[in-house]
PDB file of C-alpha atoms in Angstrom:
ATOM      1  CA  MET A   1     -19.418  -9.135  24.271  1.00 31.00           C
ATOM      2  CA  ALA A   2     -18.483  -7.681  20.931  1.00 39.00           C
ATOM      3  CA  VAL A   3     -17.096  -4.166  21.064  1.00 31.00           C
ATOM      4  CA  SER A   4     -18.096  -2.034  18.084  1.00 35.00           C
ATOM      5  CA  GLN A   5     -15.636   0.632  17.064  1.00 38.00           C
ATOM      6  CA  THR A   6     -15.947   3.353  14.456  1.00 44.00           C
ATOM      7  CA  PHE A   7     -12.731   4.425  12.750  1.00 46.00           C
ATOM      8  CA  LEU A   8     -12.266   8.125  13.393  1.00 43.00           C
ATOM      9  CA  PRO A   9      -9.067   9.906  12.344  1.00 37.00           C
ATOM     10  CA  GLY A  10      -7.716  12.947  14.158  1.00 36.00           C
ATOM     11  CA  SER A  11      -9.679  16.114  13.571  1.00 33.00           C
ATOM     12  CA  THR A  12      -6.612  18.340  13.122  1.00 33.00           C
ATOM     13  CA  HIS A  13      -4.745  16.357  10.491  1.00 44.00           C
ATOM     14  CA  GLU A  14      -3.991  17.861   7.116  1.00 50.00           C
ATOM     15  CA  PRO A  15      -5.952  15.237   5.141  1.00 54.00           C
ATOM     16  CA  SER A  16      -9.176  16.204   6.896  1.00 43.00           C
ATOM     17  CA  SER A  17      -8.851  19.834   5.876  1.00 38.00           C
ATOM     18  CA  ALA A  18      -7.678  18.813   2.422  1.00 43.00           C
ATOM     19  CA  LEU A  19     -11.039  17.191   1.835  1.00 38.00           C
ATOM     20  CA  MET A  20     -12.714  20.572   2.177  1.00 34.00           C
ATOM     21  CA  GLU A  21     -10.502  22.366  -0.324  1.00 41.00           C
ATOM     22  CA  PRO A  22     -11.714  22.883  -3.894  1.00 38.00           C
ATOM     23  CA  LEU A  23      -9.915  20.796  -6.496  1.00 42.00           C
ATOM     24  CA  SER A  24      -7.142  22.683  -8.219  1.00 44.00           C
ATOM     25  CA  CYS A  25      -7.256  22.768 -11.987  1.00 48.00           C
ATOM     26  CA  PRO A  26      -5.211  21.494 -13.623  1.00 53.00           C
ATOM     27  CA  ARG A  27      -4.066  18.990 -11.014  1.00 82.00           C
ATOM     28  CA  SER A  28      -0.981  16.801 -11.181  1.00 95.00           C
ATOM     29  CA  LEU A  29      -1.202  13.026 -11.304  1.00 97.00           C
ATOM     30  CA  ALA A  30       0.138  12.822  -7.762  1.00 97.00           C
ATOM     31  CA  GLU A  31      -2.472  15.287  -6.531  1.00 97.00           C
ATOM     32  CA  GLY A  32      -5.193  13.289  -8.220  1.00 97.00           C
ATOM     33  CA  PHE A  33      -3.961  10.082  -6.632  1.00 98.00           C
ATOM     34  CA  LEU A  34      -3.835  11.665  -3.170  1.00 98.00           C
ATOM     35  CA  GLU A  35      -7.355  12.994  -3.641  1.00 97.00           C
ATOM     36  CA  GLU A  36      -8.533   9.478  -4.460  1.00 97.00           C
ATOM     37  CA  GLU A  37      -6.921   8.219  -1.259  1.00 98.00           C
ATOM     38  CA  LEU A  38      -8.625  10.922   0.783  1.00 97.00           C
ATOM     39  CA  ARG A  39     -11.926  10.005  -0.856  1.00 98.00           C
ATOM     40  CA  LEU A  40     -11.384   6.389   0.183  1.00 98.00           C
ATOM     41  CA  ASN A  41     -10.557   7.485   3.733  1.00 97.00           C
ATOM     42  CA  ALA A  42     -13.826   9.404   3.939  1.00 97.00           C
ATOM     43  CA  GLU A  43     -15.792   6.356   2.782  1.00 97.00           C
ATOM     44  CA  LEU A  44     -14.054   4.029   5.236  1.00 97.00           C
ATOM     45  CA  ARG A  45     -14.860   6.299   8.186  1.00 95.00           C
ATOM     46  CA  GLN A  46     -18.485   5.229   7.867  1.00 95.00           C
ATOM     47  CA  LEU A  47     -17.679   1.603   8.698  1.00 96.00           C
ATOM     48  CA  GLN A  48     -17.737  -0.081  12.087  1.00 94.00           C
ATOM     49  CA  PHE A  49     -15.572  -3.030  13.076  1.00 95.00           C
ATOM     50  CA  PRO A  50     -16.580  -5.257  16.009  1.00 92.00           C
ATOM     51  CA  GLU A  51     -14.403  -7.868  17.688  1.00 91.00           C
ATOM     52  CA  PRO A  52     -11.794  -9.153  17.055  1.00 95.00           C
ATOM     53  CA  VAL A  53     -10.761  -5.584  16.119  1.00 96.00           C
ATOM     54  CA  GLY A  54      -9.614  -3.456  19.034  1.00 96.00           C
ATOM     55  CA  VAL A  55      -7.661  -0.595  17.443  1.00 97.00           C
ATOM     56  CA  ILE A  56      -7.406   0.731  13.874  1.00 97.00           C
ATOM     57  CA  TYR A  57      -4.501   2.703  12.443  1.00 98.00           C
ATOM     58  CA  ASN A  58      -4.675   4.681   9.198  1.00 98.00           C
ATOM     59  CA  PRO A  59      -1.171   5.842   8.254  1.00 98.00           C
ATOM     60  CA  VAL A  60      -2.480   7.780   5.255  1.00 98.00           C
ATOM     61  CA  ASP A  61      -3.959  10.033   7.937  1.00 97.00           C
ATOM     62  CA  TYR A  62      -1.448  10.322  10.798  1.00 98.00           C
ATOM     63  CA  ALA A  63       1.628   9.690   8.588  1.00 98.00           C
ATOM     64  CA  TRP A  64       0.354  12.089   5.936  1.00 98.00           C
ATOM     65  CA  GLU A  65       3.633  13.986   5.568  1.00 98.00           C
ATOM     66  CA  PRO A  66       5.854  11.046   4.540  1.00 98.00           C
ATOM     67  CA  HIS A  67       3.004   9.471   2.591  1.00 98.00           C
ATOM     68  CA  HIS A  68       2.454  12.717   0.686  1.00 98.00           C
ATOM     69  CA  ASN A  69       6.198  12.944   0.091  1.00 98.00           C
ATOM     70  CA  TYR A  70       6.272   9.370  -1.270  1.00 98.00           C
ATOM     71  CA  VAL A  71       3.393   9.944  -3.673  1.00 98.00           C
ATOM     72  CA  THR A  72       4.477  13.367  -4.925  1.00 98.00           C
ATOM     73  CA  ARG A  73       8.068  12.217  -5.355  1.00 98.00           C
ATOM     74  CA  TYR A  74       7.385   8.956  -7.166  1.00 98.00           C
ATOM     75  CA  CYS A  75       3.965   9.285  -8.811  1.00 97.00           C
ATOM     76  CA  GLN A  76       4.740  12.077 -11.243  1.00 94.00           C
ATOM     77  CA  GLY A  77       3.673  10.302 -14.414  1.00 95.00           C
ATOM     78  CA  PRO A  78       1.569   7.372 -15.688  1.00 97.00           C
ATOM     79  CA  LYS A  79       2.526   3.884 -14.497  1.00 98.00           C
ATOM     80  CA  GLU A  80       2.433   0.684 -16.503  1.00 97.00           C
ATOM     81  CA  VAL A  81       2.745  -1.620 -13.484  1.00 98.00           C
ATOM     82  CA  LEU A  82       1.198  -1.442 -10.019  1.00 98.00           C
ATOM     83  CA  PHE A  83       2.534  -3.704  -7.287  1.00 98.00           C
ATOM     84  CA  LEU A  84      -0.414  -4.121  -4.933  1.00 98.00           C
ATOM     85  CA  GLY A  85      -0.165  -5.076  -1.280  1.00 98.00           C
ATOM     86  CA  MET A  86      -3.143  -5.844   0.914  1.00 98.00           C
ATOM     87  CA  ASN A  87      -2.874  -3.458   3.893  1.00 98.00           C
ATOM     88  CA  PRO A  88      -0.239  -1.889   6.184  1.00 98.00           C
ATOM     89  CA  GLY A  89       1.953  -3.862   8.557  1.00 95.00           C
ATOM     90  CA  PRO A  90       2.701  -2.634  12.093  1.00 96.00           C
ATOM     91  CA  PHE A  91       6.421  -2.069  11.428  1.00 97.00           C
ATOM     92  CA  GLY A  92       6.170  -0.976   7.817  1.00 97.00           C
ATOM     93  CA  MET A  93       3.598   1.428   6.444  1.00 98.00           C
ATOM     94  CA  ALA A  94       2.113   1.933   9.909  1.00 98.00           C
ATOM     95  CA  GLN A  95       5.404   3.608  10.851  1.00 98.00           C
ATOM     96  CA  THR A  96       6.417   5.326   7.624  1.00 98.00           C
ATOM     97  CA  GLY A  97       3.303   5.910   5.498  1.00 98.00           C
ATOM     98  CA  VAL A  98       4.919   3.975   2.616  1.00 98.00           C
ATOM     99  CA  PRO A  99       3.666   0.567   1.398  1.00 98.00           C
ATOM    100  CA  PHE A 100       6.014  -2.227   2.542  1.00 98.00           C
ATOM    101  CA  GLY A 101       7.750   0.709   4.220  1.00 97.00           C
ATOM    102  CA  GLU A 102      10.638  -0.787   6.154  1.00 97.00           C
ATOM    103  CA  VAL A 103      12.172   2.184   7.932  1.00 97.00           C
ATOM    104  CA  ASN A 104      15.760   1.928   6.694  1.00 97.00           C
ATOM    105  CA  VAL A 105      14.730   1.517   3.059  1.00 97.00           C
ATOM    106  CA  VAL A 106      12.207   4.356   3.236  1.00 98.00           C
ATOM    107  CA  ARG A 107      14.672   6.745   4.837  1.00 97.00           C
ATOM    108  CA  ASP A 108      17.957   5.767   3.195  1.00 97.00           C
ATOM    109  CA  TRP A 109      16.989   4.523  -0.300  1.00 98.00           C
ATOM    110  CA  LEU A 110      13.645   6.100  -1.111  1.00 98.00           C
ATOM    111  CA  GLY A 111      14.669   9.312   0.645  1.00 98.00           C
ATOM    112  CA  VAL A 112      11.181   9.876   2.037  1.00 98.00           C
ATOM    113  CA  VAL A 113      10.903  12.516   4.751  1.00 97.00           C
ATOM    114  CA  GLY A 114       8.194  13.904   7.013  1.00 97.00           C
ATOM    115  CA  SER A 115       6.957  13.847  10.561  1.00 97.00           C
ATOM    116  CA  VAL A 116       4.571  11.161  11.773  1.00 97.00           C
ATOM    117  CA  ARG A 117       1.844  11.971  14.283  1.00 97.00           C
ATOM    118  CA  THR A 118       0.571   9.701  17.006  1.00 96.00           C
ATOM    119  CA  PRO A 119      -2.567   7.823  15.869  1.00 97.00           C
ATOM    120  CA  PRO A 120      -5.820   8.983  17.501  1.00 95.00           C
ATOM    121  CA  GLN A 121      -5.900   5.694  19.395  1.00 95.00           C
ATOM    122  CA  GLU A 122      -2.529   4.022  19.916  1.00 97.00           C
ATOM    123  CA  HIS A 123      -2.077   0.508  21.216  1.00 97.00           C
ATOM    124  CA  PRO A 124       0.605   0.413  23.941  1.00 96.00           C
ATOM    125  CA  LYS A 125       2.171  -2.675  22.356  1.00 96.00           C
ATOM    126  CA  ARG A 126       2.274  -1.085  18.885  1.00 97.00           C
ATOM    127  CA  PRO A 127       3.666   2.434  19.360  1.00 97.00           C
ATOM    128  CA  VAL A 128       4.115   4.538  16.245  1.00 98.00           C
ATOM    129  CA  LEU A 129       7.635   5.980  16.182  1.00 97.00           C
ATOM    130  CA  GLY A 130       7.782   6.971  12.545  1.00 97.00           C
ATOM    131  CA  LEU A 131      11.190   7.025  10.884  1.00 95.00           C
ATOM    132  CA  GLU A 132      12.765   6.565  14.321  1.00 95.00           C
ATOM    133  CA  CYS A 133      11.325   3.061  14.647  1.00 96.00           C
ATOM    134  CA  THR A 134      14.111   0.534  15.271  1.00 95.00           C
ATOM    135  CA  GLN A 135      12.035  -2.560  14.440  1.00 95.00           C
ATOM    136  CA  SER A 136      12.701  -3.775  10.899  1.00 94.00           C
ATOM    137  CA  GLU A 137       9.838  -5.181   8.848  1.00 95.00           C
ATOM    138  CA  VAL A 138      11.105  -8.316   7.100  1.00 97.00           C
ATOM    139  CA  SER A 139       8.493  -8.174   4.324  1.00 97.00           C
ATOM    140  CA  GLY A 140       9.402  -4.620   3.431  1.00 98.00           C
ATOM    141  CA  ALA A 141      13.145  -5.230   3.651  1.00 98.00           C
ATOM    142  CA  ARG A 142      12.803  -8.178   1.279  1.00 98.00           C
ATOM    143  CA  PHE A 143      10.437  -6.414  -1.109  1.00 98.00           C
ATOM    144  CA  TRP A 144      12.301  -3.144  -1.522  1.00 98.00           C
ATOM    145  CA  GLY A 145      15.675  -4.885  -1.174  1.00 98.00           C
ATOM    146  CA  LEU A 146      14.950  -6.816  -4.358  1.00 98.00           C
ATOM    147  CA  PHE A 147      14.131  -3.693  -6.342  1.00 98.00           C
ATOM    148  CA  ARG A 148      17.088  -1.850  -4.893  1.00 97.00           C
ATOM    149  CA  ALA A 149      19.328  -4.667  -6.147  1.00 96.00           C
ATOM    150  CA  LEU A 150      17.657  -4.706  -9.570  1.00 97.00           C
ATOM    151  CA  CYS A 151      17.230  -0.985 -10.160  1.00 96.00           C
ATOM    152  CA  GLY A 152      20.070   0.647  -8.278  1.00 95.00           C
ATOM    153  CA  GLN A 153      18.201   3.939  -7.958  1.00 96.00           C
ATOM    154  CA  PRO A 154      14.536   4.466  -7.001  1.00 97.00           C
ATOM    155  CA  GLN A 155      13.927   6.534 -10.123  1.00 96.00           C
ATOM    156  CA  VAL A 156      14.590   3.481 -12.302  1.00 97.00           C
ATOM    157  CA  PHE A 157      11.859   1.503 -10.508  1.00 98.00           C
ATOM    158  CA  PHE A 158       9.317   4.315 -10.434  1.00 98.00           C
ATOM    159  CA  ARG A 159       9.753   5.232 -14.096  1.00 96.00           C
ATOM    160  CA  HIS A 160       7.253   2.494 -14.950  1.00 97.00           C
ATOM    161  CA  CYS A 161       6.065   1.114 -11.596  1.00 98.00           C
ATOM    162  CA  PHE A 162       4.332   2.145  -8.391  1.00 98.00           C
ATOM    163  CA  VAL A 163       3.530   0.403  -5.094  1.00 98.00           C
ATOM    164  CA  HIS A 164       0.227   0.769  -3.281  1.00 98.00           C
ATOM    165  CA  ASN A 165      -1.988  -1.070  -0.789  1.00 98.00           C
ATOM    166  CA  LEU A 166      -5.560  -2.051  -1.540  1.00 98.00           C
ATOM    167  CA  CYS A 167      -6.676  -1.120   1.990  1.00 98.00           C
ATOM    168  CA  PRO A 168      -5.053   1.720   3.986  1.00 98.00           C
ATOM    169  CA  LEU A 169      -6.093   0.403   7.417  1.00 98.00           C
ATOM    170  CA  LEU A 170      -4.101  -1.618   9.935  1.00 98.00           C
ATOM    171  CA  PHE A 171      -6.248  -3.691  12.280  1.00 98.00           C
ATOM    172  CA  LEU A 172      -5.061  -4.722  15.742  1.00 98.00           C
ATOM    173  CA  ALA A 173      -6.676  -7.102  18.194  1.00 97.00           C
ATOM    174  CA  PRO A 174      -7.044  -5.946  21.825  1.00 96.00           C
ATOM    175  CA  SER A 175      -3.860  -7.910  22.517  1.00 97.00           C
ATOM    176  CA  GLY A 176      -1.971  -5.928  19.878  1.00 96.00           C
ATOM    177  CA  ARG A 177      -1.850  -8.835  17.442  1.00 96.00           C
ATOM    178  CA  ASN A 178      -1.917  -7.834  13.782  1.00 96.00           C
ATOM    179  CA  LEU A 179      -5.165  -8.735  11.993  1.00 96.00           C
ATOM    180  CA  THR A 180      -5.371  -8.993   8.222  1.00 95.00           C
ATOM    181  CA  PRO A 181      -8.642  -8.284   6.408  1.00 96.00           C
ATOM    182  CA  ALA A 182      -9.033 -12.066   6.119  1.00 94.00           C
ATOM    183  CA  ASP A 183      -9.287 -12.186   9.932  1.00 95.00           C
ATOM    184  CA  LEU A 184     -12.313  -9.883  10.025  1.00 96.00           C
ATOM    185  CA  PRO A 185     -15.902 -11.140  10.274  1.00 94.00           C
ATOM    186  CA  ALA A 186     -17.246 -11.890   6.791  1.00 95.00           C
ATOM    187  CA  LYS A 187     -19.794  -9.062   6.705  1.00 95.00           C
ATOM    188  CA  GLN A 188     -17.345  -6.358   7.774  1.00 95.00           C
ATOM    189  CA  ARG A 189     -14.619  -7.774   5.539  1.00 96.00           C
ATOM    190  CA  GLU A 190     -16.792  -7.629   2.442  1.00 96.00           C
ATOM    191  CA  GLN A 191     -18.051  -4.131   3.258  1.00 97.00           C
ATOM    192  CA  LEU A 192     -14.461  -2.965   3.644  1.00 98.00           C
ATOM    193  CA  LEU A 193     -13.070  -4.640   0.548  1.00 97.00           C
ATOM    194  CA  ALA A 194     -16.002  -3.683  -1.663  1.00 97.00           C
ATOM    195  CA  ILE A 195     -15.221  -0.018  -1.005  1.00 98.00           C
ATOM    196  CA  CYS A 196     -11.501  -0.607  -1.542  1.00 98.00           C
ATOM    197  CA  ASP A 197     -12.217  -2.480  -4.798  1.00 98.00           C
ATOM    198  CA  VAL A 198     -14.053   0.499  -6.277  1.00 97.00           C
ATOM    199  CA  ALA A 199     -11.264   2.832  -5.182  1.00 98.00           C
ATOM    200  CA  LEU A 200      -8.696   0.538  -6.807  1.00 98.00           C
ATOM    201  CA  CYS A 201     -10.529   0.784 -10.121  1.00 97.00           C
ATOM    202  CA  ARG A 202     -10.411   4.560  -9.972  1.00 97.00           C
ATOM    203  CA  GLN A 203      -6.731   4.568  -9.010  1.00 98.00           C
ATOM    204  CA  VAL A 204      -5.724   2.122 -11.745  1.00 98.00           C
ATOM    205  CA  GLN A 205      -7.550   4.149 -14.378  1.00 97.00           C
ATOM    206  CA  LEU A 206      -6.037   7.380 -13.100  1.00 97.00           C
ATOM    207  CA  LEU A 207      -2.488   6.003 -13.326  1.00 97.00           C
ATOM    208  CA  GLY A 208      -3.046   4.279 -16.668  1.00 97.00           C
ATOM    209  CA  VAL A 209      -1.923   0.935 -15.247  1.00 98.00           C
ATOM    210  CA  ARG A 210      -1.804  -2.019 -17.651  1.00 97.00           C
ATOM    211  CA  LEU A 211      -0.593  -4.695 -15.216  1.00 98.00           C
ATOM    212  CA  VAL A 212      -1.384  -5.164 -11.515  1.00 98.00           C
ATOM    213  CA  VAL A 213       0.880  -7.530  -9.615  1.00 98.00           C
ATOM    214  CA  GLY A 214      -0.784  -8.651  -6.411  1.00 98.00           C
ATOM    215  CA  VAL A 215       1.809  -9.251  -3.706  1.00 98.00           C
ATOM    216  CA  GLY A 216       0.369 -12.301  -1.993  1.00 97.00           C
ATOM    217  CA  ARG A 217      -2.549 -14.478  -2.979  1.00 96.00           C
ATOM    218  CA  LEU A 218      -5.227 -12.396  -1.252  1.00 96.00           C
ATOM    219  CA  ALA A 219      -4.161  -9.164  -2.968  1.00 97.00           C
ATOM    220  CA  GLU A 220      -4.020 -10.946  -6.318  1.00 98.00           C
ATOM    221  CA  GLN A 221      -7.466 -12.522  -5.896  1.00 97.00           C
ATOM    222  CA  ARG A 222      -9.000  -9.242  -4.805  1.00 97.00           C
ATOM    223  CA  ALA A 223      -7.457  -7.355  -7.701  1.00 98.00           C
ATOM    224  CA  ARG A 224      -8.832  -9.914 -10.161  1.00 98.00           C
ATOM    225  CA  LYS A 225     -12.300  -9.469  -8.724  1.00 97.00           C
ATOM    226  CA  ALA A 226     -12.118  -5.679  -8.564  1.00 97.00           C
ATOM    227  CA  LEU A 227     -10.714  -5.147 -12.045  1.00 97.00           C
ATOM    228  CA  ALA A 228     -12.692  -7.767 -13.956  1.00 96.00           C
ATOM    229  CA  GLY A 229     -14.465  -6.141 -16.880  1.00 87.00           C
ATOM    230  CA  LEU A 230     -12.562  -2.873 -16.598  1.00 91.00           C
ATOM    231  CA  THR A 231     -12.066  -1.081 -19.906  1.00 89.00           C
ATOM    232  CA  PRO A 232      -9.379  -0.917 -21.127  1.00 90.00           C
ATOM    233  CA  GLU A 233      -8.539  -4.361 -19.794  1.00 95.00           C
ATOM    234  CA  VAL A 234      -6.008  -4.563 -16.969  1.00 97.00           C
ATOM    235  CA  GLN A 235      -3.895  -7.689 -16.616  1.00 97.00           C
ATOM    236  CA  VAL A 236      -3.627  -9.118 -13.073  1.00 98.00           C
ATOM    237  CA  GLU A 237      -0.841 -11.445 -11.943  1.00 98.00           C
ATOM    238  CA  GLY A 238       0.584 -12.561  -8.622  1.00 98.00           C
ATOM    239  CA  LEU A 239       3.882 -12.472  -6.757  1.00 98.00           C
ATOM    240  CA  LEU A 240       4.803 -14.557  -3.728  1.00 98.00           C
ATOM    241  CA  HIS A 241       4.396 -12.526  -0.534  1.00 98.00           C
ATOM    242  CA  PRO A 242       7.747 -11.896   1.198  1.00 98.00           C
ATOM    243  CA  SER A 243       6.334 -12.317   4.720  1.00 95.00           C
ATOM    244  CA  PRO A 244       8.437 -14.480   7.081  1.00 95.00           C
ATOM    245  CA  ARG A 245       5.145 -16.140   8.029  1.00 91.00           C
ATOM    246  CA  ASN A 246       5.078 -17.564   4.516  1.00 92.00           C
ATOM    247  CA  PRO A 247       7.182 -20.782   4.526  1.00 94.00           C
ATOM    248  CA  GLN A 248       7.814 -20.505   0.781  1.00 94.00           C
ATOM    249  CA  ALA A 249       9.210 -16.993   1.193  1.00 96.00           C
ATOM    250  CA  ASN A 250      11.726 -18.259   3.740  1.00 96.00           C
ATOM    251  CA  LYS A 251      13.155 -20.690   1.182  1.00 95.00           C
ATOM    252  CA  GLY A 252      14.573 -17.973  -1.034  1.00 96.00           C
ATOM    253  CA  TRP A 253      12.047 -15.239  -1.747  1.00 97.00           C
ATOM    254  CA  GLU A 254      14.359 -13.049  -3.808  1.00 97.00           C
ATOM    255  CA  ALA A 255      15.260 -15.821  -6.245  1.00 97.00           C
ATOM    256  CA  ALA A 256      11.615 -16.836  -6.611  1.00 97.00           C
ATOM    257  CA  ALA A 257      10.557 -13.216  -7.110  1.00 98.00           C
ATOM    258  CA  ARG A 258      13.239 -12.602  -9.744  1.00 97.00           C
ATOM    259  CA  GLU A 259      12.061 -15.673 -11.620  1.00 97.00           C
ATOM    260  CA  ARG A 260       8.463 -14.479 -11.490  1.00 98.00           C
ATOM    261  CA  LEU A 261       9.404 -11.009 -12.718  1.00 98.00           C
ATOM    262  CA  GLN A 262      11.258 -12.654 -15.581  1.00 97.00           C
ATOM    263  CA  GLU A 263       8.160 -14.692 -16.458  1.00 98.00           C
ATOM    264  CA  LEU A 264       6.085 -11.523 -16.529  1.00 97.00           C
ATOM    265  CA  GLY A 265       8.557  -9.740 -18.772  1.00 96.00           C
ATOM    266  CA  LEU A 266       9.218  -7.044 -16.191  1.00 97.00           C
ATOM    267  CA  LEU A 267      12.975  -7.295 -15.716  1.00 95.00           C
ATOM    268  CA  PRO A 268      13.741  -4.979 -18.681  1.00 93.00           C
ATOM    269  CA  LEU A 269      11.665  -2.249 -17.014  1.00 92.00           C
ATOM    270  CA  LEU A 270      13.652  -2.644 -13.812  1.00 94.00           C
ATOM    271  CA  THR A 271      17.202  -3.052 -15.055  1.00 85.00           C
ATOM    272  CA  ASN A 272      17.726  -0.574 -17.896  1.00 63.00           C
ATOM    273  CA  GLU A 273      16.420   2.544 -19.571  1.00 52.00           C
ATOM    274  CA  CYS A 274      14.545   0.938 -22.454  1.00 48.00           C
ATOM    275  CA  ALA A 275      10.847   1.580 -22.901  1.00 44.00           C
ATOM    276  CA  ALA A 276       9.962  -2.088 -22.646  1.00 44.00           C
ATOM    277  CA  ARG A 277       6.384  -3.135 -22.112  1.00 48.00           C
ATOM    278  CA  PRO A 278       5.117  -5.772 -19.682  1.00 50.00           C
ATOM    279  CA  SER A 279       4.003  -9.104 -21.109  1.00 50.00           C
ATOM    280  CA  THR A 280       0.312  -9.388 -21.914  1.00 50.00           C
ATOM    281  CA  SER A 281       0.337 -13.081 -22.693  1.00 47.00           C
TER     282      SER A 281
END
């Protein structure tokens, strides 16, 4: 029998109270972006997810402190390029509150800090240990490792770029197996992604993004659908997902990613101080 579950975050978390506070004026770009994320959280709470979903994590909620630190530290000005992931992984953002957030990179290179609460419902096979987690996420290590090699310092990357996930929720089966949005029943998947699509449009316009790079085919396809017809026009391209479950990524993801960044005209933004612009061809 299908088990219906409503996503309910903890009632004492800072984001919940933040929703009740009046908007400050003027607000910073980072504050505006965080407010958009809280707005999305509120909309997603209205959804229900039957089987195969057993447990839902929202690190924007329980990992609010490091997530807030990431956004306020690195989203201080407009961004030309948004690297877009699909949703959190169990050993990445689910632990750290940072997209593709492999613990060592988040702590030692990005310098993100903050305590991580226990999710309202925690699966025993997927404990949340925050920045103390010893399990490395391969996707995140590959993703951020590339930009660490290219940029040297985080500030070089974030001068023009930002990294975000379309959906903030991690879905787990009763067994603890990670479920992507593609694994959800069609009706619930479309309800979820339709809300996330609208939020993405608001976020892209807020940041002034000109190019969205979907990390993985699903993120790219969804971004194309969400941003079609947006004015001013936003270019959408794709980048091979670094997941070890992707056979192509295991054949040399970094080299393939460097080549793709070169094709998109992004390497100048990542390797020097010039005010280069991404390709629009």
